[in-house]
Amino acid sequence: MPAMDSPAGPFPVSLDIAVAWGEMDAYQHVNNTVYLRWCESARIVYFARTGLLSRKDQEGVGPILARQSIDYRRPVSYPDTVRVGVGVTRIGGSSFTMGYSVYSLAQQAEVASADSVIVLLDYRAGRSTPVDAALRAAIEELEGRAV
Amino acid sequence: MPAMDSPAGPFPVSLDIAVAWGEMDAYQHVNNTVYLRWCESARIVYFARTGLLSRKDQEGVGPILARQSIDYRRPVSYPDTVRVGVGVTRIGGSSFTMGYSVYSLAQQAEVASADSVIVLLDYRAGRSTPVDAALRAAIEELEGRAV
Amino acid sequence: MPAMDSPAGPFPVSLDIAVAWGEMDAYQHVNNTVYLRWCESARIVYFARTGLLSRKDQEGVGPILARQSIDYRRPVSYPDTVRVGVGVTRIGGSSFTMGYSVYSLAQQAEVASADSVIVLLDYRAGRSTPVDAALRAAIEELEGRAV
Amino acid sequence: MPAMDSPAGPFPVSLDIAVAWGEMDAYQHVNNTVYLRWCESARIVYFARTGLLSRKDQEGVGPILARQSIDYRRPVSYPDTVRVGVGVTRIGGSSFTMGYSVYSLAQQAEVASADSVIVLLDYRAGRSTPVDAALRAAIEELEGRAV
């Protein structure tokens, strides 16, 4: 697990993403929605590593984004690469909370932090379903600690 | 069918789309990829009207984009609404060609024209499949002429 | 001002936006980032109506998004049109908070609600600047009440 | 210069771009517009290497996309990385043509090829301007041959 002061922060999974020129908007900074695409890309890597991404096809159980919040600390512009750290910070009954840190390699500074609440959904039944022991174990193994 | 000199050009289907501020890039004009999103949105309306959109789920036969080309005539900026005209200009063995005209209501001018080749794909067999009589009839009825 | 039970909620500005087919992702619902593009589009209309959009070019003072949070209540799919209501819910020293409600016309239900904190930035000085009397007056006129 | 049979084809500049999960559309393949974002990202690298990207701010002379065409050879899905090769294939009076090859590392196959016509624009005068000797020299040095 990275140390607290690493670019990815306290998070066990991190992903480097190159900023595309076309992601800047008319204010000549990367558009606010792109930061959430970055978080999504890191989240998908986390889901793949815990087996959650393939369970949707196999068992009809998958994650759904219920809520997210983001603090924009600094504008980002092209060229740059962002390092997105992601981890699970809390496990609830049928949901869990993920935290994100977005760090600019060009600026050598955190440019955003975010949180999201993921609900586990049984797509066939159309309702939420409990976080089972297998998923909890996969998350805790990835986190390297009890959550 | 609209007259040749209407904003939608000679095309039987047209769709008005509001320009989003966030679609402008750092050059402060709508990004080049957005014009093709507009064409796609008009194409989907056309597919829906000919029954092609629902056939993919029902029969496993659906359209796939094989080629497109676009001429950018004028930059577009927010605020504006574009009127996208679309039609089928040629029917081949297992493909057809669509034409598009993108007209800016703010500029009162055509800002782009485009063409695309659509191949009819049998998704189950993984290969192209002939344009059948029913699809040809639906297209010709929408076009108001033999194609 | 619309009544509390109108689709746009208690917000004075609303904008109807057609869902584009291409905004759906592999889960066959509109991608989470698109909801924030919708909020942005409504926010820009609000900025234009209070004169804030043109002040950036004229005076070098403009809005910057510092924080946002969003609750996703229901998935959205094509075809649909969303009605986005937006208003200012609080004015601080050099920032203000905006609220949003996203309502699906096809589902006849609110599909998301969101909040964002906007900081007023003096782009030349590179620091925040107080919400002045003129901006406050423009906001309160649009809201139809003291904020 | 890469050999003709390399993934980047005959092009002197290449850029590896990771596919984002969220770039897939409801057909569960990367959306057609994203391929053109990839070409744009490679084009911007090419522009930067020939000094064209900074000339817009310095001299008011910059590139504008006048036309593009693309052949989609294979669908792309997440996870994958595409290698985009780009080069200048022809220099005209006040324009030049760029070619692109998009190669999937996961599929080990070319998934698209594209061409675009770039016009050199004097943004202050609002009209096209000749490809000057310095730009031609920068392009030919990058290409490693007379164009």
CSV table of C-alpha atoms in Angstrom, one decimal, chain A residues 25 27 29 31-33 36-37 40 43 53 56 63-73 75 123, chain C residues 25 27 29 31-33 36-37 40 43 53 56 63-73 75 123:
chain,number,residue,atom,x,y,z
A,25,ASP,CA,-13.2,23.7,-22.9
A,27,TYR,CA,-11.9,28.5,-20.6
A,29,HIS,CA,-8.8,24.3,-18.9
A,31,ASN,CA,-13.7,20.6,-18.4
A,32,ASN,CA,-15.2,19.7,-15.0
A,33,THR,CA,-17.0,16.6,-16.3
A,36,LEU,CA,-15.3,12.5,-13.2
A,37,ARG,CA,-14.5,10.4,-16.3
A,40,GLU,CA,-14.7,6.4,-13.4
A,43,ARG,CA,-13.1,2.9,-10.3
A,53,LEU,CA,-16.9,-6.0,-13.2
A,56,LYS,CA,-22.7,-8.3,-13.8
A,63,PRO,CA,-22.4,-1.7,-9.1
A,64,ILE,CA,-24.5,1.4,-9.7
A,65,LEU,CA,-23.3,5.0,-8.9
A,66,ALA,CA,-25.7,6.6,-6.4
A,67,ARG,CA,-23.9,9.7,-5.4
A,68,GLN,CA,-20.7,11.5,-6.0
A,69,SER,CA,-19.0,14.7,-4.9
A,70,ILE,CA,-15.9,16.4,-6.0
A,71,ASP,CA,-13.6,19.2,-4.9
A,72,TYR,CA,-11.8,21.0,-7.7
A,73,ARG,CA,-8.6,22.3,-6.2
A,75,PRO,CA,-7.3,23.8,-13.0
A,123,TYR,CA,-30.2,-6.1,-12.0
C,25,ASP,CA,-22.5,3.9,-22.0
C,27,TYR,CA,-24.5,-0.3,-19.3
C,29,HIS,CA,-27.9,4.1,-19.6
C,31,ASN,CA,-23.2,7.9,-18.4
C,32,ASN,CA,-22.8,9.6,-15.1
C,33,THR,CA,-20.7,12.4,-16.4
C,36,LEU,CA,-23.0,17.1,-15.0
C,37,ARG,CA,-22.8,18.4,-18.5
C,40,GLU,CA,-23.3,22.9,-16.7
C,43,ARG,CA,-25.7,26.9,-15.2
C,53,LEU,CA,-20.8,35.1,-18.7
C,56,LYS,CA,-15.1,37.4,-17.9
C,63,PRO,CA,-17.1,32.0,-12.2
C,64,ILE,CA,-15.0,28.9,-11.4
C,65,LEU,CA,-16.5,25.6,-10.2
C,66,ALA,CA,-15.0,24.8,-6.8
C,67,ARG,CA,-17.1,21.8,-5.8
C,68,GLN,CA,-20.1,19.8,-6.9
C,69,SER,CA,-22.1,16.9,-5.6
C,70,ILE,CA,-24.9,14.9,-7.3
C,71,ASP,CA,-27.4,12.3,-6.3
C,72,TYR,CA,-28.4,9.9,-9.0
C,73,ARG,CA,-32.0,8.8,-8.4
C,75,PRO,CA,-31.1,5.8,-14.7
C,123,TYR,CA,-8.6,36.0,-13.5
